[in-house]
Amino acid sequence: MTIFTPTAANIARFAADLRAGRVVAFATETVYGLGADATNSDAVLAIYETKRRPRFNPLIVHVSDVMTARGLVDFPPLAERLARFWPGPLTLVLPRRPEARLSDLVTAGLDTVGIRVPAHDLARRLIAEAGVPVAAPSANPSGRLSPTSAAQVDAAFHGAVPVLDGGASSMGVESTILAVNGDSVTQLRAGALARDEIEAAIGQGVAVAKSGAAIAAPGMLASHYAPNAMLRLDASEPRDGEAYLGFGVGDGALNLSPSGDLREAARNLFAMLHQLDATATRIAVAPIPHHGLGEAINDRLKRAAAPRG
Ligand code: TXA
Ligand code: MG
């Protein structure tokens, strides 16, 4: 067992590990992250190796405050307005500043950086104490279900990675990723911040990137977030031999939200898929409405159900 409680001593120990170039896992409000010093290429390489992640997929850089972000990327006026969602479950893809000290492996050679200030106190304290920007993908082997608890991370890497336990992730799906280009903004990945909320805040529309677009992301590969079990979506009821993941009224092995609340469903999504995956070989999932956080939930379900390449 390599799960550590969030004491001051353990935070200091994890911060020292990060500075020393080691890979550690830690809680964020979206999902658990697998972090390393974003300025250290060996450390970043160790993330790719631990996750068995394809090298062409860039990593999100996590910083503890907006000030630090300004040293790494340019902020056009529209990005300034979007940054008011920080700290929070939003990643902005912005032009990399020439003087930014970041490993080229983090950006996979792109001239942009995906950057985020997480809202989870523990994550921010850890990053601030480490004193380096922290590259952190979700803490799961590439292509598999994302973790929303320390125990899931520990199980996924068989105890090989120390995990700083910040409790169950309050959001449960990854950050929303937006690319800002001049005064237009494109959503590259639906996530824990709903698109309609973003549109209301900035008073303009957010375009949606087509899957297979040039700025491909692992979260945008057809098959991702895959459980071992076969998944059948939009199922109004289970067939013989299927475990049922419900939504709203009705019964089932588990229910994402009996009251039909999409925030609750997002928070439960990966945890319940993990849980059903441990016992069932076939899972049927109830229809989920597409508005608000339903966009992110349906995106994850579609990829989880896709044929494996
Ligand atoms: O909530 C989250 O975002 C979590 C927590 C740990 O912060 N992290 C996360 O990271 O989901 P990951 O690596 O699983 O997903 C990062 C996504 C990938 O789809 C990647 O391609 C995209 O961000 N990305 C990162 N930098 C990018 C860039 N410069 N341009 C386009 N996409 C980028
Ligand atoms: Mg991921």
mmCIF file of C-alpha atoms and ligand atoms in Angstrom:
data_model
loop_
_atom_site.group_PDB
_atom_site.id
_atom_site.type_symbol
_atom_site.label_atom_id
_atom_site.label_comp_id
_atom_site.label_asym_id
_atom_site.label_seq_id
_atom_site.Cartn_x
_atom_site.Cartn_y
_atom_site.Cartn_z
ATOM 1 C CA MET A 1 0.000 0.000 0.000
ATOM 2 C CA THR A 2 1.458 3.349 -1.014
ATOM 3 C CA ILE A 3 -1.398 5.678 -0.087
ATOM 4 C CA PHE A 4 -0.417 8.681 2.032
ATOM 5 C CA THR A 5 -2.760 10.837 4.135
ATOM 6 C CA PRO A 6 -2.582 14.577 3.387
ATOM 7 C CA THR A 7 -0.551 15.658 6.432
ATOM 8 C CA ALA A 8 1.867 18.591 6.207
ATOM 9 C CA ALA A 9 4.772 16.149 6.444
ATOM 10 C CA ASN A 10 3.454 14.030 3.591
ATOM 11 C CA ILE A 11 2.770 17.071 1.398
ATOM 12 C CA ALA A 12 6.369 18.182 2.021
ATOM 13 C CA ARG A 13 7.601 14.699 1.144
ATOM 14 C CA PHE A 14 5.617 14.611 -2.117
ATOM 15 C CA ALA A 15 6.815 18.134 -3.003
ATOM 16 C CA ALA A 16 10.410 16.996 -2.467
ATOM 17 C CA ASP A 17 9.752 13.916 -4.622
ATOM 18 C CA LEU A 18 8.487 16.168 -7.436
ATOM 19 C CA ARG A 19 11.553 18.419 -7.182
ATOM 20 C CA ALA A 20 13.767 15.333 -7.285
ATOM 21 C CA GLY A 21 12.208 14.253 -10.594
ATOM 22 C CA ARG A 22 10.049 11.434 -9.250
ATOM 23 C CA VAL A 23 6.517 10.585 -10.393
ATOM 24 C CA VAL A 24 3.766 10.867 -7.769
ATOM 25 C CA ALA A 25 -0.033 10.664 -7.872
ATOM 26 C CA PHE A 26 -2.286 13.201 -6.172
ATOM 27 C CA ALA A 27 -5.926 14.187 -5.831
ATOM 28 C CA THR A 28 -7.513 16.937 -7.880
ATOM 29 C CA GLU A 29 -11.189 17.923 -7.984
ATOM 30 C CA THR A 30 -11.623 16.301 -11.418
ATOM 31 C CA VAL A 31 -9.701 13.003 -11.317
ATOM 32 C CA TYR A 32 -6.427 11.883 -9.717
ATOM 33 C CA GLY A 33 -3.302 13.047 -11.572
ATOM 34 C CA LEU A 34 0.038 11.338 -12.211
ATOM 35 C CA GLY A 35 2.440 14.226 -11.735
ATOM 36 C CA ALA A 36 6.071 15.101 -12.410
ATOM 37 C CA ASP A 37 8.208 18.236 -12.752
ATOM 38 C CA ALA A 38 7.224 19.731 -16.129
ATOM 39 C CA THR A 39 10.668 21.325 -16.526
ATOM 40 C CA ASN A 40 12.504 17.999 -16.223
ATOM 41 C CA SER A 41 12.464 15.808 -19.362
ATOM 42 C CA ASP A 42 13.514 12.646 -17.518
ATOM 43 C CA ALA A 43 10.695 13.126 -15.038
ATOM 44 C CA VAL A 44 8.171 13.748 -17.826
ATOM 45 C CA LEU A 45 9.431 10.694 -19.690
ATOM 46 C CA ALA A 46 8.778 8.646 -16.557
ATOM 47 C CA ILE A 47 5.093 9.708 -16.688
ATOM 48 C CA TYR A 48 4.776 8.438 -20.272
ATOM 49 C CA GLU A 49 6.473 5.185 -19.280
ATOM 50 C CA THR A 50 4.401 4.656 -16.140
ATOM 51 C CA LYS A 51 1.171 5.238 -18.078
ATOM 52 C CA ARG A 52 2.376 3.528 -21.280
ATOM 53 C CA ARG A 53 1.085 6.632 -23.002
ATOM 54 C CA PRO A 54 1.786 7.403 -26.677
ATOM 55 C CA ARG A 55 4.437 10.152 -26.844
ATOM 56 C CA PHE A 56 2.503 12.304 -29.301
ATOM 57 C CA ASN A 57 -0.099 13.119 -26.655
ATOM 58 C CA PRO A 58 0.805 16.308 -24.792
ATOM 59 C CA LEU A 59 0.304 16.657 -21.025
ATOM 60 C CA ILE A 60 -1.565 19.300 -19.042
ATOM 61 C CA VAL A 61 0.688 21.592 -16.989
ATOM 62 C CA HIS A 62 -0.682 22.334 -13.504
ATOM 63 C CA VAL A 63 0.268 25.501 -11.631
ATOM 64 C CA SER A 64 -0.886 26.843 -8.262
ATOM 65 C CA ASP A 65 -1.988 30.308 -9.418
ATOM 66 C CA VAL A 66 -2.685 32.484 -12.445
ATOM 67 C CA MET A 67 0.510 34.500 -11.912
ATOM 68 C CA THR A 68 2.635 31.431 -12.514
ATOM 69 C CA ALA A 69 0.581 30.594 -15.592
ATOM 70 C CA ARG A 70 1.371 34.036 -17.037
ATOM 71 C CA GLY A 71 5.074 33.186 -17.024
ATOM 72 C CA LEU A 72 4.490 30.120 -19.180
ATOM 73 C CA VAL A 73 1.819 31.112 -21.735
ATOM 74 C CA ASP A 74 0.421 34.217 -23.460
ATOM 75 C CA PHE A 75 -3.006 35.410 -22.383
ATOM 76 C CA PRO A 76 -5.053 37.056 -25.143
ATOM 77 C CA PRO A 77 -8.033 39.056 -23.756
ATOM 78 C CA LEU A 78 -10.454 36.156 -24.251
ATOM 79 C CA ALA A 79 -8.176 33.871 -22.231
ATOM 80 C CA GLU A 80 -8.154 36.456 -19.436
ATOM 81 C CA ARG A 81 -11.927 36.191 -19.282
ATOM 82 C CA LEU A 82 -11.821 32.406 -19.272
ATOM 83 C CA ALA A 83 -9.191 32.363 -16.533
ATOM 84 C CA ARG A 84 -11.831 33.545 -14.114
ATOM 85 C CA PHE A 85 -12.884 29.896 -13.901
ATOM 86 C CA TRP A 86 -9.538 29.240 -12.189
ATOM 87 C CA PRO A 87 -8.922 27.632 -9.840
ATOM 88 C CA GLY A 88 -11.205 25.057 -11.373
ATOM 89 C CA PRO A 89 -11.838 22.200 -13.820
ATOM 90 C CA LEU A 90 -10.792 24.105 -16.961
ATOM 91 C CA THR A 91 -7.683 23.627 -19.114
ATOM 92 C CA LEU A 92 -6.712 26.400 -21.529
ATOM 93 C CA VAL A 93 -4.537 25.659 -24.552
ATOM 94 C CA LEU A 94 -2.498 28.820 -25.080
ATOM 95 C CA PRO A 95 0.662 29.896 -26.974
ATOM 96 C CA ARG A 96 3.809 28.883 -25.141
ATOM 97 C CA ARG A 97 6.020 31.822 -24.142
ATOM 98 C CA PRO A 98 9.505 31.537 -25.629
ATOM 99 C CA GLU A 99 11.135 31.908 -22.209
ATOM 100 C CA ALA A 100 8.896 29.292 -20.563
ATOM 101 C CA ARG A 101 11.059 26.647 -18.949
ATOM 102 C CA LEU A 102 9.129 23.507 -19.917
ATOM 103 C CA SER A 103 10.317 20.181 -21.267
ATOM 104 C CA ASP A 104 9.452 19.746 -24.961
ATOM 105 C CA LEU A 105 8.091 16.340 -24.032
ATOM 106 C CA VAL A 106 5.249 18.004 -22.091
ATOM 107 C CA THR A 107 3.932 19.744 -25.176
ATOM 108 C CA ALA A 108 4.843 16.869 -27.515
ATOM 109 C CA GLY A 109 6.545 19.445 -29.716
ATOM 110 C CA LEU A 110 3.504 21.752 -30.075
ATOM 111 C CA ASP A 111 3.931 25.517 -29.696
ATOM 112 C CA THR A 112 0.990 25.618 -27.303
ATOM 113 C CA VAL A 113 0.615 24.502 -23.687
ATOM 114 C CA GLY A 114 -2.455 23.028 -22.005
ATOM 115 C CA ILE A 115 -2.489 24.708 -18.606
ATOM 116 C CA ARG A 116 -4.730 24.545 -15.544
ATOM 117 C CA VAL A 117 -4.967 25.814 -11.955
ATOM 118 C CA PRO A 118 -6.748 23.010 -10.060
ATOM 119 C CA ALA A 119 -9.265 23.891 -7.345
ATOM 120 C CA HIS A 120 -8.475 21.062 -4.948
ATOM 121 C CA ASP A 121 -6.630 22.589 -1.967
ATOM 122 C CA LEU A 122 -4.318 19.639 -1.611
ATOM 123 C CA ALA A 123 -3.247 19.776 -5.263
ATOM 124 C CA ARG A 124 -2.564 23.507 -5.060
ATOM 125 C CA ARG A 125 -0.604 23.214 -1.829
ATOM 126 C CA LEU A 126 1.474 20.395 -3.285
ATOM 127 C CA ILE A 127 2.229 22.286 -6.512
ATOM 128 C CA ALA A 128 2.994 25.530 -4.654
ATOM 129 C CA GLU A 129 5.304 23.731 -2.252
ATOM 130 C CA ALA A 130 7.063 21.864 -5.066
ATOM 131 C CA GLY A 131 7.767 25.242 -6.679
ATOM 132 C CA VAL A 132 7.736 23.778 -10.193
ATOM 133 C CA PRO A 133 4.968 23.473 -12.801
ATOM 134 C CA VAL A 134 3.584 19.938 -12.603
ATOM 135 C CA ALA A 135 2.743 17.922 -15.723
ATOM 136 C CA ALA A 136 -0.084 15.572 -14.837
ATOM 137 C CA PRO A 137 -2.267 13.342 -16.963
ATOM 138 C CA SER A 138 -4.993 11.318 -15.308
ATOM 139 C CA ALA A 139 -3.455 8.622 -13.083
ATOM 140 C CA ASN A 140 -4.548 5.570 -15.081
ATOM 141 C CA PRO A 141 -2.733 3.312 -17.521
ATOM 142 C CA SER A 142 -3.273 4.845 -20.978
ATOM 143 C CA GLY A 143 -6.686 4.056 -22.414
ATOM 144 C CA ARG A 144 -8.231 2.795 -19.203
ATOM 145 C CA LEU A 145 -10.825 4.212 -16.781
ATOM 146 C CA SER A 146 -9.773 7.414 -15.014
ATOM 147 C CA PRO A 147 -9.356 7.207 -11.219
ATOM 148 C CA THR A 148 -11.469 9.192 -8.768
ATOM 149 C CA SER A 149 -10.004 7.697 -5.581
ATOM 150 C CA ALA A 150 -6.562 6.924 -4.170
ATOM 151 C CA ALA A 151 -7.400 3.224 -3.976
ATOM 152 C CA GLN A 152 -8.115 3.054 -7.726
ATOM 153 C CA VAL A 153 -4.718 4.618 -8.508
ATOM 154 C CA ASP A 154 -2.972 2.251 -6.125
ATOM 155 C CA ALA A 155 -4.658 -0.746 -7.752
ATOM 156 C CA ALA A 156 -4.022 0.456 -11.322
ATOM 157 C CA PHE A 157 -0.242 0.739 -10.812
ATOM 158 C CA HIS A 158 0.015 -2.149 -8.339
ATOM 159 C CA GLY A 159 1.373 0.091 -5.599
ATOM 160 C CA ALA A 160 4.325 1.276 -7.703
ATOM 161 C CA VAL A 161 3.402 4.969 -7.457
ATOM 162 C CA PRO A 162 2.935 6.857 -4.141
ATOM 163 C CA VAL A 163 -0.542 8.434 -3.940
ATOM 164 C CA LEU A 164 -1.446 11.548 -1.938
ATOM 165 C CA ASP A 165 -5.006 10.892 -0.782
ATOM 166 C CA GLY A 166 -7.404 13.827 -1.075
ATOM 167 C CA GLY A 167 -10.606 11.798 -0.855
ATOM 168 C CA ALA A 168 -13.056 11.053 -3.637
ATOM 169 C CA SER A 169 -12.798 13.535 -6.532
ATOM 170 C CA SER A 170 -15.663 16.016 -6.171
ATOM 171 C CA MET A 171 -16.194 16.420 -9.942
ATOM 172 C CA GLY A 172 -15.355 12.930 -11.186
ATOM 173 C CA VAL A 173 -14.651 13.736 -14.856
ATOM 174 C CA GLU A 174 -11.624 15.475 -16.354
ATOM 175 C CA SER A 175 -11.326 19.201 -16.957
ATOM 176 C CA THR A 176 -12.942 20.833 -19.971
ATOM 177 C CA ILE A 177 -10.243 21.716 -22.524
ATOM 178 C CA LEU A 178 -10.565 24.927 -24.548
ATOM 179 C CA ALA A 179 -8.261 26.219 -27.271
ATOM 180 C CA VAL A 180 -8.242 29.998 -27.585
ATOM 181 C CA ASN A 181 -7.433 31.467 -30.991
ATOM 182 C CA GLY A 182 -7.674 35.244 -31.136
ATOM 183 C CA ASP A 183 -11.278 35.948 -30.181
ATOM 184 C CA SER A 184 -12.677 32.513 -30.892
ATOM 185 C CA VAL A 185 -12.699 29.536 -28.594
ATOM 186 C CA THR A 186 -12.984 25.823 -29.395
ATOM 187 C CA GLN A 187 -13.767 23.028 -26.964
ATOM 188 C CA LEU A 188 -11.247 20.200 -27.517
ATOM 189 C CA ARG A 189 -12.668 18.011 -24.765
ATOM 190 C CA ALA A 190 -16.002 18.208 -22.953
ATOM 191 C CA GLY A 191 -15.403 18.050 -19.214
ATOM 192 C CA ALA A 192 -16.354 19.012 -15.702
ATOM 193 C CA LEU A 193 -17.140 22.616 -16.640
ATOM 194 C CA ALA A 194 -20.268 22.596 -18.824
ATOM 195 C CA ARG A 195 -20.085 24.404 -22.176
ATOM 196 C CA ASP A 196 -23.306 26.343 -21.564
ATOM 197 C CA GLU A 197 -21.829 27.723 -18.342
ATOM 198 C CA ILE A 198 -18.731 28.907 -20.223
ATOM 199 C CA GLU A 199 -20.834 30.486 -22.980
ATOM 200 C CA ALA A 200 -22.954 32.334 -20.424
ATOM 201 C CA ALA A 201 -19.857 33.686 -18.664
ATOM 202 C CA ILE A 202 -18.095 35.001 -21.797
ATOM 203 C CA GLY A 203 -21.222 35.980 -23.705
ATOM 204 C CA GLN A 204 -20.229 34.129 -26.886
ATOM 205 C CA GLY A 205 -20.476 30.692 -28.401
ATOM 206 C CA VAL A 206 -17.915 27.919 -27.927
ATOM 207 C CA ALA A 207 -17.234 25.822 -31.039
ATOM 208 C CA VAL A 208 -16.788 22.078 -30.652
ATOM 209 C CA ALA A 209 -13.746 20.391 -32.231
ATOM 210 C CA LYS A 210 -14.614 17.537 -34.580
ATOM 211 C CA SER A 211 -13.232 14.217 -33.443
ATOM 212 C CA GLY A 212 -10.197 13.281 -35.508
ATOM 213 C CA ALA A 213 -9.291 16.976 -35.823
ATOM 214 C CA ALA A 214 -5.622 17.922 -36.188
ATOM 215 C CA ILE A 215 -5.258 18.752 -32.500
ATOM 216 C CA ALA A 216 -5.987 15.181 -31.533
ATOM 217 C CA ALA A 217 -5.873 14.307 -27.869
ATOM 218 C CA PRO A 218 -5.974 10.928 -26.114
ATOM 219 C CA GLY A 219 -9.275 11.958 -24.636
ATOM 220 C CA MET A 220 -10.265 12.300 -28.290
ATOM 221 C CA LEU A 221 -9.196 8.848 -29.449
ATOM 222 C CA ALA A 222 -12.197 6.743 -30.375
ATOM 223 C CA SER A 223 -11.436 4.091 -27.749
ATOM 224 C CA HIS A 224 -10.443 5.458 -24.344
ATOM 225 C CA TYR A 225 -11.534 5.170 -20.725
ATOM 226 C CA ALA A 226 -12.130 1.489 -21.465
ATOM 227 C CA PRO A 227 -13.362 -0.903 -18.785
ATOM 228 C CA ASN A 228 -12.653 -4.627 -19.239
ATOM 229 C CA ALA A 229 -16.378 -5.292 -19.534
ATOM 230 C CA MET A 230 -18.371 -4.781 -22.750
ATOM 231 C CA LEU A 231 -20.490 -1.655 -22.575
ATOM 232 C CA ARG A 232 -23.945 -1.147 -24.124
ATOM 233 C CA LEU A 233 -25.249 2.428 -24.100
ATOM 234 C CA ASP A 234 -28.703 4.022 -24.185
ATOM 235 C CA ALA A 235 -30.144 0.874 -22.648
ATOM 236 C CA SER A 236 -33.601 1.366 -21.166
ATOM 237 C CA GLU A 237 -33.194 -1.910 -19.287
ATOM 238 C CA PRO A 238 -30.591 -4.673 -18.842
ATOM 239 C CA ARG A 239 -30.598 -7.853 -20.905
ATOM 240 C CA ASP A 240 -29.771 -11.264 -19.451
ATOM 241 C CA GLY A 241 -26.290 -11.316 -17.957
ATOM 242 C CA GLU A 242 -25.811 -7.533 -18.002
ATOM 243 C CA ALA A 243 -25.152 -5.387 -14.934
ATOM 244 C CA TYR A 244 -27.223 -2.212 -15.213
ATOM 245 C CA LEU A 245 -25.946 1.290 -14.521
ATOM 246 C CA GLY A 246 -29.045 3.411 -14.094
ATOM 247 C CA PHE A 247 -29.802 7.120 -14.178
ATOM 248 C CA GLY A 248 -32.914 8.660 -12.644
ATOM 249 C CA VAL A 249 -35.784 6.604 -11.289
ATOM 250 C CA GLY A 250 -35.687 2.862 -11.781
ATOM 251 C CA ASP A 251 -33.503 0.151 -10.392
ATOM 252 C CA GLY A 252 -30.231 -1.373 -11.451
ATOM 253 C CA ALA A 253 -27.056 -2.709 -9.925
ATOM 254 C CA LEU A 254 -25.974 0.898 -9.431
ATOM 255 C CA ASN A 255 -27.500 4.284 -10.221
ATOM 256 C CA LEU A 256 -25.466 7.319 -11.367
ATOM 257 C CA SER A 257 -28.047 9.637 -9.839
ATOM 258 C CA PRO A 258 -31.473 8.442 -8.673
ATOM 259 C CA SER A 259 -32.684 12.059 -8.716
ATOM 260 C CA GLY A 260 -31.408 12.636 -12.268
ATOM 261 C CA ASP A 261 -28.746 15.180 -11.241
ATOM 262 C CA LEU A 262 -25.988 15.378 -13.887
ATOM 263 C CA ARG A 263 -23.360 16.718 -11.443
ATOM 264 C CA GLU A 264 -23.924 13.742 -9.192
ATOM 265 C CA ALA A 265 -23.816 11.431 -12.221
ATOM 266 C CA ALA A 266 -20.484 12.905 -13.384
ATOM 267 C CA ARG A 267 -19.023 12.468 -9.896
ATOM 268 C CA ASN A 268 -20.135 8.800 -9.803
ATOM 269 C CA LEU A 269 -19.361 7.850 -13.407
ATOM 270 C CA PHE A 270 -15.820 6.426 -13.242
ATOM 271 C CA ALA A 271 -16.208 5.118 -9.687
ATOM 272 C CA MET A 272 -19.307 3.103 -10.616
ATOM 273 C CA LEU A 273 -17.779 1.848 -13.864
ATOM 274 C CA HIS A 274 -14.756 0.694 -11.831
ATOM 275 C CA GLN A 275 -17.084 -1.000 -9.369
ATOM 276 C CA LEU A 276 -19.186 -2.827 -11.985
ATOM 277 C CA ASP A 277 -16.082 -3.728 -13.985
ATOM 278 C CA ALA A 278 -14.776 -5.692 -10.996
ATOM 279 C CA THR A 279 -17.676 -8.180 -11.123
ATOM 280 C CA ALA A 280 -19.482 -7.959 -14.480
ATOM 281 C CA THR A 281 -18.384 -8.802 -18.024
ATOM 282 C CA ARG A 282 -21.234 -6.907 -19.637
ATOM 283 C CA ILE A 283 -22.566 -3.529 -18.507
ATOM 284 C CA ALA A 284 -25.657 -1.747 -19.855
ATOM 285 C CA VAL A 285 -25.947 1.992 -19.214
ATOM 286 C CA ALA A 286 -29.166 4.024 -19.067
ATOM 287 C CA PRO A 287 -29.651 6.953 -21.476
ATOM 288 C CA ILE A 288 -28.088 10.191 -20.170
ATOM 289 C CA PRO A 289 -29.458 13.574 -21.272
ATOM 290 C CA HIS A 290 -26.996 15.530 -23.396
ATOM 291 C CA HIS A 291 -27.217 19.002 -21.833
ATOM 292 C CA GLY A 292 -24.884 20.501 -19.206
ATOM 293 C CA LEU A 293 -22.466 17.921 -17.808
ATOM 294 C CA GLY A 294 -24.287 15.281 -19.864
ATOM 295 C CA GLU A 295 -22.014 16.282 -22.770
ATOM 296 C CA ALA A 296 -18.901 15.138 -20.873
ATOM 297 C CA ILE A 297 -20.593 12.026 -19.458
ATOM 298 C CA ASN A 298 -21.822 10.885 -22.886
ATOM 299 C CA ASP A 299 -18.399 11.614 -24.406
ATOM 300 C CA ARG A 300 -16.672 9.341 -21.860
ATOM 301 C CA LEU A 301 -19.308 6.618 -22.259
ATOM 302 C CA LYS A 302 -19.045 6.662 -26.055
ATOM 303 C CA ARG A 303 -15.270 6.181 -25.934
ATOM 304 C CA ALA A 304 -15.529 3.575 -23.196
ATOM 305 C CA ALA A 305 -17.923 1.581 -25.395
ATOM 306 C CA ALA A 306 -15.937 1.989 -28.644
ATOM 307 C CA PRO A 307 -14.289 -1.068 -30.242
ATOM 308 C CA ARG A 308 -10.668 -1.331 -29.049
ATOM 309 C CA GLY A 309 -8.087 -0.620 -31.734
HETATM 310 O O1 TXA B 1 -8.865 17.021 -15.195
HETATM 311 C C1 TXA B 1 -7.856 16.853 -15.866
HETATM 312 O O2 TXA B 1 -7.613 17.528 -16.877
HETATM 313 C C2 TXA B 1 -6.866 15.775 -15.394
HETATM 314 C C3 TXA B 1 -6.316 16.214 -14.039
HETATM 315 C C4 TXA B 1 -5.242 15.300 -13.538
HETATM 316 O O3 TXA B 1 -5.884 17.531 -14.106
HETATM 317 N N1 TXA B 1 -5.824 15.587 -16.359
HETATM 318 C C5 TXA B 1 -6.057 15.001 -17.560
HETATM 319 O O4 TXA B 1 -4.938 14.813 -18.316
HETATM 320 O O5 TXA B 1 -7.141 14.639 -17.915
HETATM 321 P P1 TXA B 1 -4.860 13.832 -19.574
HETATM 322 O O6 TXA B 1 -3.414 13.757 -19.926
HETATM 323 O O7 TXA B 1 -5.514 12.560 -19.287
HETATM 324 O O8 TXA B 1 -5.557 14.617 -20.694
HETATM 325 C C6 TXA B 1 -4.911 15.768 -21.195
HETATM 326 C C7 TXA B 1 -5.538 16.187 -22.497
HETATM 327 C C8 TXA B 1 -5.147 15.255 -23.588
HETATM 328 O O9 TXA B 1 -6.300 14.972 -24.348
HETATM 329 C C9 TXA B 1 -4.119 16.082 -24.375
HETATM 330 O O10 TXA B 1 -3.995 15.702 -25.699
HETATM 331 C C10 TXA B 1 -4.666 17.475 -24.198
HETATM 332 O O11 TXA B 1 -5.063 17.472 -22.852
HETATM 333 N N2 TXA B 1 -3.642 18.502 -24.357
HETATM 334 C C11 TXA B 1 -2.633 18.819 -23.521
HETATM 335 N N3 TXA B 1 -1.864 19.801 -24.045
HETATM 336 C C12 TXA B 1 -2.413 20.126 -25.229
HETATM 337 C C13 TXA B 1 -2.086 21.055 -26.267
HETATM 338 N N4 TXA B 1 -1.020 21.851 -26.181
HETATM 339 N N5 TXA B 1 -2.879 21.089 -27.345
HETATM 340 C C14 TXA B 1 -3.962 20.279 -27.462
HETATM 341 N N6 TXA B 1 -4.320 19.363 -26.521
HETATM 342 C C15 TXA B 1 -3.555 19.294 -25.429
HETATM 343 MG MG MG B 2 -6.725 10.663 -19.253
#
